[in-house]
């Protein structure tokens, strides 16, 4: 009888092993196909020596829209180990945690349910972030509701943000600045192609990752355009020193407001100062409305000055698009030369 049970046990074990092997083979085949697709979409900039412009117009789109690698993650709050609080805002906290099952760090954005349910700004951020999937945008992994709180599971940036980096290290050289701006442009271009306007681009909303990777975060001020001719409305949107003239005045606006902010970012990266530096807030506002920024010194290249000048045009219709800026000589010369 014992021999019979032994044979039955061995049979069950063999069936289990066979199922595991089939599962592994299926997974390996799927991964191989995914990796081939990923390799096929790998971005290689192609330039024309006559015009020094990117000739493959789909390259940036292919590069930017590539999905992030799938990362295993638990979906129960009980599987996360609290490490420390890394931020606190008007509506909640940012908690650094470790997934005990997969041993990976994440950020949990903890918001009281009562506050979440009564603030459209928070719901707007949640919805928009959940549909964005791009290499240059901080990854959203999902939501957990536990007790009286809602937790947004976000990608952790081990290197902090660009503001912190500049405060600690000073202004950037043109090559370093251009490499960051290129990544911001790729992320913003991805958003603009989907009619989403960020409206709060600033150094502390740009997070740093390994190997110089930069990702955009914080989508609470985003607006969505339903068509190319629509204008957004909003008073007090964004951070004052980065606001475009139309945002300062509370006028209808579109994606070109982000272009202005990119000009301000570039200026600050190169100088470690605001282009509208002034002790009086009223004077700052007036200077923004006239694009009356402090001129850059001779140590900054003509191409960099032109890049900033073209972004910070008072009339939004005169500002370039993200695609125009991706092909700007300053970007091409600094990043690809």
Tab-separated table of C-alpha atoms in Angstrom:
chain	number	residue	atom	x	y	z
A	1	UNK	CA	0.000	0.000	0.000
A	2	UNK	CA	2.824	2.401	0.858
A	3	UNK	CA	4.286	1.792	-2.595
A	4	UNK	CA	0.964	2.785	-4.185
A	5	UNK	CA	0.883	6.057	-2.239
A	6	UNK	CA	4.499	6.690	-3.168
A	7	UNK	CA	3.708	6.221	-6.868
A	8	UNK	CA	0.694	8.527	-6.600
A	9	UNK	CA	2.831	11.161	-4.858
A	10	UNK	CA	5.495	10.954	-7.536
A	11	UNK	CA	2.854	11.308	-10.249
A	12	UNK	CA	1.408	14.437	-8.641
A	13	UNK	CA	4.890	15.923	-8.260
A	14	UNK	CA	5.680	15.241	-11.923
A	15	UNK	CA	2.439	16.917	-13.028
A	16	UNK	CA	3.216	19.961	-10.835
A	17	UNK	CA	6.728	20.225	-12.233
A	18	UNK	CA	5.347	19.951	-15.765
A	19	UNK	CA	2.872	22.794	-15.079
A	20	UNK	CA	5.600	24.971	-13.611
A	21	UNK	CA	7.816	24.321	-16.641
A	22	UNK	CA	4.979	25.237	-19.027
A	23	UNK	CA	4.325	28.431	-17.072
A	24	UNK	CA	8.026	29.334	-17.116
A	25	UNK	CA	8.324	28.576	-20.847
A	26	UNK	CA	5.278	30.714	-21.610
A	27	UNK	CA	6.641	33.562	-19.476
A	28	UNK	CA	10.124	33.312	-21.029
A	29	UNK	CA	8.675	33.371	-24.536
A	30	UNK	CA	6.552	36.388	-23.675
A	31	UNK	CA	9.512	38.205	-22.111
A	32	UNK	CA	11.686	37.439	-25.150
A	33	UNK	CA	9.066	38.938	-27.461
A	34	UNK	CA	8.694	41.986	-25.198
A	35	UNK	CA	12.451	42.484	-25.140
A	36	UNK	CA	12.592	42.287	-28.944
A	37	UNK	CA	9.875	44.922	-29.180
A	38	UNK	CA	11.735	47.078	-26.650
A	39	UNK	CA	14.976	46.776	-28.632
A	40	UNK	CA	13.140	47.643	-31.827
A	41	UNK	CA	11.820	50.839	-30.241
A	42	UNK	CA	15.117	51.915	-28.698
A	43	UNK	CA	15.714	55.553	-29.555
A	44	UNK	CA	18.718	56.427	-31.690
A	45	UNK	CA	18.757	60.089	-32.764
A	46	UNK	CA	19.331	60.532	-36.475
A	47	UNK	CA	20.645	63.872	-37.642
A	48	UNK	CA	21.075	65.407	-41.036
A	49	UNK	CA	24.548	66.889	-41.429
A	50	UNK	CA	23.202	69.624	-43.707
A	51	UNK	CA	20.489	70.908	-41.382
A	52	UNK	CA	21.608	69.436	-38.024
A	53	UNK	CA	17.974	68.588	-37.312
A	54	UNK	CA	16.456	65.331	-36.172
A	55	UNK	CA	15.104	63.747	-39.334
A	56	UNK	CA	13.269	60.820	-37.731
A	57	UNK	CA	10.162	62.612	-36.472
A	58	UNK	CA	8.808	59.459	-34.836
A	59	UNK	CA	11.969	58.806	-32.841
A	60	UNK	CA	11.052	60.957	-29.857
A	61	UNK	CA	7.504	59.658	-29.860
A	62	UNK	CA	8.718	56.051	-29.923
A	63	UNK	CA	11.276	56.758	-27.212
A	64	UNK	CA	8.911	58.686	-24.956
A	65	UNK	CA	5.871	56.439	-25.217
A	66	UNK	CA	7.756	53.248	-24.426
A	67	UNK	CA	6.166	51.637	-21.369
A	68	UNK	CA	8.173	51.277	-18.178
A	69	UNK	CA	9.273	47.752	-17.274
A	70	UNK	CA	6.702	45.831	-15.269
A	71	UNK	CA	7.733	45.829	-11.609
A	72	UNK	CA	6.205	43.329	-9.141
A	73	UNK	CA	4.401	45.099	-6.315
A	74	UNK	CA	2.104	44.132	-3.479
A	75	UNK	CA	-1.372	45.632	-3.361
A	76	UNK	CA	-1.930	45.344	0.395
A	77	UNK	CA	-0.860	48.104	2.789
A	78	UNK	CA	0.176	45.413	5.269
A	79	UNK	CA	3.015	44.229	3.035
A	80	UNK	CA	4.739	47.637	3.130
A	81	UNK	CA	7.331	48.417	5.779
A	82	UNK	CA	7.465	52.096	6.797
A	83	UNK	CA	10.952	53.634	6.496
A	84	UNK	CA	10.430	57.366	6.989
A	85	UNK	CA	8.305	60.370	6.107
A	86	UNK	CA	9.893	62.220	3.170
A	87	UNK	CA	7.383	64.983	2.548
A	88	UNK	CA	4.341	66.769	3.882
A	89	UNK	CA	1.844	68.883	1.953
A	90	UNK	CA	-1.480	70.627	2.437
A	91	UNK	CA	-3.467	67.435	1.966
A	92	UNK	CA	-1.290	64.583	3.138
A	93	UNK	CA	2.115	62.974	3.546
A	94	UNK	CA	4.677	61.222	1.376
A	95	UNK	CA	5.989	58.055	3.001
A	96	UNK	CA	9.027	56.072	1.937
A	97	UNK	CA	8.230	52.376	2.293
A	98	UNK	CA	9.672	49.001	1.360
A	99	UNK	CA	7.651	46.195	-0.158
A	100	UNK	CA	8.532	43.299	2.148
A	101	UNK	CA	7.688	40.670	-0.459
A	102	UNK	CA	9.649	42.080	-3.405
A	103	UNK	CA	12.199	44.101	-1.368
A	104	UNK	CA	11.725	47.281	-3.391
A	105	UNK	CA	11.242	50.862	-2.221
A	106	UNK	CA	8.197	52.932	-3.155
A	107	UNK	CA	6.571	56.189	-2.132
A	108	UNK	CA	3.097	56.073	-0.626
A	109	UNK	CA	1.182	59.320	-0.922
A	110	UNK	CA	-1.126	59.176	2.102
A	111	UNK	CA	-4.295	61.295	1.900
A	112	UNK	CA	-7.232	61.246	4.338
A	113	UNK	CA	-10.299	59.931	2.490
A	114	UNK	CA	-12.456	62.788	3.746
A	115	UNK	CA	-10.064	65.346	2.238
A	116	UNK	CA	-9.621	63.363	-0.985
A	117	UNK	CA	-13.357	63.050	-1.582
A	118	UNK	CA	-13.904	66.798	-1.153
A	119	UNK	CA	-11.043	68.155	-3.286
A	120	UNK	CA	-11.286	68.008	-7.061
A	121	UNK	CA	-7.582	68.944	-7.295
A	122	UNK	CA	-6.593	65.643	-5.672
A	123	UNK	CA	-8.970	63.603	-7.799
A	124	UNK	CA	-7.691	65.400	-10.898
A	125	UNK	CA	-4.086	64.551	-10.001
A	126	UNK	CA	-4.971	60.925	-9.315
A	127	UNK	CA	-6.890	60.414	-12.568
A	128	UNK	CA	-4.328	62.138	-14.795
A	129	UNK	CA	-1.325	60.432	-13.213
A	130	UNK	CA	-2.987	57.026	-13.582
A	131	UNK	CA	-3.209	57.392	-17.389
A	132	UNK	CA	0.359	58.651	-17.910
A	133	UNK	CA	2.950	56.022	-18.780
A	134	UNK	CA	6.240	57.434	-20.010
A	135	UNK	CA	9.933	57.048	-19.265
A	136	UNK	CA	10.190	60.714	-18.238
A	137	UNK	CA	7.182	60.734	-15.913
A	138	UNK	CA	7.215	59.321	-12.381
A	139	UNK	CA	5.502	55.950	-12.438
A	140	UNK	CA	2.100	55.453	-10.811
A	141	UNK	CA	1.556	51.849	-9.664
A	142	UNK	CA	-1.913	51.869	-8.179
A	143	UNK	CA	-4.080	52.826	-5.224
A	144	UNK	CA	-4.840	51.252	-1.859
A	145	UNK	CA	-7.720	52.282	0.399
A	146	UNK	CA	-7.095	51.316	4.016
A	147	UNK	CA	-9.024	52.613	7.007
A	148	UNK	CA	-9.629	56.338	6.642
A	149	UNK	CA	-6.852	56.887	4.097
A	150	UNK	CA	-6.194	56.483	0.406
A	151	UNK	CA	-2.637	55.629	-0.630
A	152	UNK	CA	-1.212	56.329	-4.084
A	153	UNK	CA	1.726	54.021	-4.848
A	154	UNK	CA	4.443	55.945	-6.697
A	155	UNK	CA	7.956	55.381	-7.976
A	156	UNK	CA	10.734	56.334	-5.564
A	157	UNK	CA	13.431	58.773	-6.735
A	158	UNK	CA	16.629	57.881	-4.836
A	159	UNK	CA	18.549	60.975	-5.960
A	160	UNK	CA	16.039	63.600	-4.768
A	161	UNK	CA	14.916	66.492	-6.965
A	162	UNK	CA	16.641	69.007	-9.234
A	163	UNK	CA	16.022	71.931	-6.870
A	164	UNK	CA	17.844	70.154	-4.052
A	165	UNK	CA	20.702	69.292	-6.407
A	166	UNK	CA	21.156	72.900	-7.586
A	167	UNK	CA	20.961	74.285	-4.054
A	168	UNK	CA	23.733	71.895	-3.016
A	169	UNK	CA	25.908	72.129	-6.129
A	170	UNK	CA	25.190	75.508	-7.723
A	171	UNK	CA	24.358	76.282	-11.347
A	172	UNK	CA	24.776	73.719	-14.120
A	173	UNK	CA	27.009	73.907	-17.161
A	174	UNK	CA	25.219	74.051	-20.506
A	175	UNK	CA	25.642	70.377	-21.353
A	176	UNK	CA	24.211	69.238	-18.000
A	177	UNK	CA	21.356	71.752	-18.252
A	178	UNK	CA	20.526	70.723	-21.821
A	179	UNK	CA	20.432	67.031	-20.881
A	180	UNK	CA	17.867	67.741	-18.170
A	181	UNK	CA	15.814	70.052	-20.390
A	182	UNK	CA	15.821	67.433	-23.168
A	183	UNK	CA	14.219	64.916	-20.806
A	184	UNK	CA	11.704	67.482	-19.551
A	185	UNK	CA	10.798	68.258	-23.168
A	186	UNK	CA	10.293	64.559	-23.938
A	187	UNK	CA	7.979	64.160	-20.941
A	188	UNK	CA	6.058	67.366	-21.664
A	189	UNK	CA	5.807	66.485	-25.367
A	190	UNK	CA	4.228	63.163	-24.378
A	191	UNK	CA	1.685	65.055	-22.249
A	192	UNK	CA	0.955	67.685	-24.906
A	193	UNK	CA	0.330	64.981	-27.511
A	194	UNK	CA	-2.428	63.806	-25.180
A	195	UNK	CA	-3.772	67.358	-24.676
A	196	UNK	CA	-2.558	67.465	-21.064
A	197	UNK	CA	-0.927	70.671	-19.789
A	198	UNK	CA	1.218	70.390	-16.647
A	199	UNK	CA	1.040	74.068	-15.530
A	200	UNK	CA	3.481	73.679	-12.625
A	201	UNK	CA	6.882	72.807	-14.068
A	202	UNK	CA	9.597	73.733	-11.567
A	203	UNK	CA	12.864	72.204	-10.270
A	204	UNK	CA	11.248	70.513	-7.265
A	205	UNK	CA	8.800	68.750	-9.600
A	206	UNK	CA	11.687	67.166	-11.505
A	207	UNK	CA	13.002	64.044	-9.783
A	208	UNK	CA	16.454	62.521	-10.252
A	209	UNK	CA	17.153	58.844	-10.814
A	210	UNK	CA	20.249	56.769	-11.490
A	211	UNK	CA	22.336	57.415	-14.624
A	212	UNK	CA	21.098	60.995	-14.943
A	213	UNK	CA	17.473	60.100	-15.655
A	214	UNK	CA	14.975	62.897	-14.878
A	215	UNK	CA	11.224	62.416	-14.412
A	216	UNK	CA	8.339	64.856	-14.037
A	217	UNK	CA	6.053	64.565	-11.000
A	218	UNK	CA	3.125	66.355	-9.303
A	219	UNK	CA	0.104	66.565	-11.594
A	220	UNK	CA	-2.290	68.416	-9.296
A	221	UNK	CA	-2.366	71.560	-11.444
A	222	UNK	CA	-2.771	69.756	-14.767
A	223	UNK	CA	-5.428	70.805	-17.237
A	224	UNK	CA	-6.878	68.774	-20.099
A	225	UNK	CA	-7.715	70.296	-23.484
A	226	UNK	CA	-10.592	68.621	-25.324
A	227	UNK	CA	-9.457	69.982	-28.703
A	228	UNK	CA	-6.652	71.998	-30.320
A	229	UNK	CA	-8.581	75.270	-30.170
A	230	UNK	CA	-9.779	75.031	-26.579
A	231	UNK	CA	-8.268	77.199	-23.856
A	232	UNK	CA	-7.944	76.315	-20.197
A	233	UNK	CA	-9.036	78.572	-17.370
A	234	UNK	CA	-7.564	78.877	-13.931
A	235	UNK	CA	-6.607	81.556	-11.421
A	236	UNK	CA	-3.733	80.967	-9.015
A	237	UNK	CA	-2.574	77.863	-10.877
A	238	UNK	CA	1.102	76.951	-10.628
A	239	UNK	CA	4.006	78.467	-8.688
A	240	UNK	CA	4.321	82.294	-9.039
A	241	UNK	CA	7.884	82.673	-10.360
A	242	UNK	CA	7.329	79.973	-13.043
A	243	UNK	CA	3.928	81.215	-14.219
A	244	UNK	CA	3.500	82.521	-17.729
A	245	UNK	CA	2.014	86.016	-18.241
A	246	UNK	CA	-1.346	84.499	-19.160
A	247	UNK	CA	-1.395	82.446	-15.950
A	248	UNK	CA	-0.435	85.497	-13.886
A	249	UNK	CA	-3.398	87.387	-15.365
A	250	UNK	CA	-5.763	84.430	-15.038
A	251	UNK	CA	-6.390	84.426	-18.794
A	252	UNK	CA	-7.425	81.426	-20.888
A	253	UNK	CA	-4.331	79.443	-21.832
A	254	UNK	CA	-3.096	76.285	-23.529
A	255	UNK	CA	0.011	74.071	-23.670
A	256	UNK	CA	2.232	77.069	-24.487
A	257	UNK	CA	2.186	78.020	-20.806
A	258	UNK	CA	4.462	75.005	-20.182
A	259	UNK	CA	6.907	76.337	-22.790
A	260	UNK	CA	7.309	79.554	-20.797
A	261	UNK	CA	8.089	77.514	-17.670
A	262	UNK	CA	10.718	75.524	-19.577
A	263	UNK	CA	12.410	78.825	-20.441
A	264	UNK	CA	12.420	79.828	-16.771
A	265	UNK	CA	13.813	76.415	-15.800
A	266	UNK	CA	16.635	76.713	-18.326
A	267	UNK	CA	17.543	80.177	-17.049
A	268	UNK	CA	17.627	78.944	-13.452
A	269	UNK	CA	19.708	75.881	-14.298
A	270	UNK	CA	22.378	78.075	-15.905
A	271	UNK	CA	22.440	80.840	-13.276
A	272	UNK	CA	21.027	79.369	-10.047
A	273	UNK	CA	18.831	82.484	-9.935
A	274	UNK	CA	15.301	83.437	-10.900
A	275	UNK	CA	15.082	85.463	-14.144
A	276	UNK	CA	12.783	87.877	-12.304
A	277	UNK	CA	14.756	88.238	-9.080
A	278	UNK	CA	13.226	90.978	-6.924
A	279	UNK	CA	12.305	91.487	-3.271
A	280	UNK	CA	8.934	92.962	-4.217
A	281	UNK	CA	6.266	90.519	-5.430
A	282	UNK	CA	4.485	93.290	-7.345
A	283	UNK	CA	7.683	94.032	-9.277
A	284	UNK	CA	8.135	90.325	-10.035
A	285	UNK	CA	4.625	90.198	-11.492
A	286	UNK	CA	5.233	93.270	-13.651
A	287	UNK	CA	8.513	91.867	-14.924
A	288	UNK	CA	6.854	88.567	-15.862
A	289	UNK	CA	4.131	90.406	-17.780
A	290	UNK	CA	6.812	92.215	-19.819
A	291	UNK	CA	9.302	89.315	-19.983
A	292	UNK	CA	11.745	91.723	-18.376
A	293	UNK	CA	14.290	89.196	-17.186
A	294	UNK	CA	17.883	89.869	-16.166
A	295	UNK	CA	20.175	89.415	-19.162
A	296	UNK	CA	22.533	86.464	-19.122
A	297	UNK	CA	26.266	87.154	-19.047
A	298	UNK	CA	28.768	86.483	-21.823
A	299	UNK	CA	29.636	83.080	-20.400
A	300	UNK	CA	26.341	81.696	-21.727
A	301	UNK	CA	26.251	80.689	-25.392
A	302	UNK	CA	24.206	82.513	-28.007
A	303	UNK	CA	22.229	79.307	-28.636
A	304	UNK	CA	21.256	79.008	-24.956
A	305	UNK	CA	20.189	82.652	-24.841
A	306	UNK	CA	18.063	82.174	-27.956
A	307	UNK	CA	16.468	79.028	-26.491
A	308	UNK	CA	15.402	80.967	-23.383
A	309	UNK	CA	14.318	84.016	-25.381
A	310	UNK	CA	12.122	81.924	-27.688
A	311	UNK	CA	10.396	80.224	-24.727
A	312	UNK	CA	9.770	83.413	-22.774
A	313	UNK	CA	7.717	85.311	-25.323
A	314	UNK	CA	4.862	87.327	-23.802
A	315	UNK	CA	2.525	86.315	-26.613
A	316	UNK	CA	2.039	82.530	-26.288
A	317	UNK	CA	1.436	82.230	-30.036
A	318	UNK	CA	5.061	83.271	-30.578
A	319	UNK	CA	6.441	80.492	-28.400
A	320	UNK	CA	7.735	77.308	-30.052
A	321	UNK	CA	6.250	73.856	-29.542
A	322	UNK	CA	7.986	71.023	-27.711
A	323	UNK	CA	8.898	69.495	-31.083
A	324	UNK	CA	10.475	72.792	-32.176
A	325	UNK	CA	12.546	72.911	-28.995
A	326	UNK	CA	13.644	69.296	-29.345
A	327	UNK	CA	15.224	70.377	-32.627
A	328	UNK	CA	16.707	73.621	-31.298
A	329	UNK	CA	20.456	74.053	-32.034
A	330	UNK	CA	21.238	74.443	-28.330
A	331	UNK	CA	19.756	71.027	-27.513
A	332	UNK	CA	21.295	69.329	-30.543
A	333	UNK	CA	24.756	70.819	-30.057
A	334	UNK	CA	24.946	70.201	-26.301
A	335	UNK	CA	23.474	66.719	-26.200
A	336	UNK	CA	24.487	65.134	-29.494
A	337	UNK	CA	27.724	66.841	-30.526
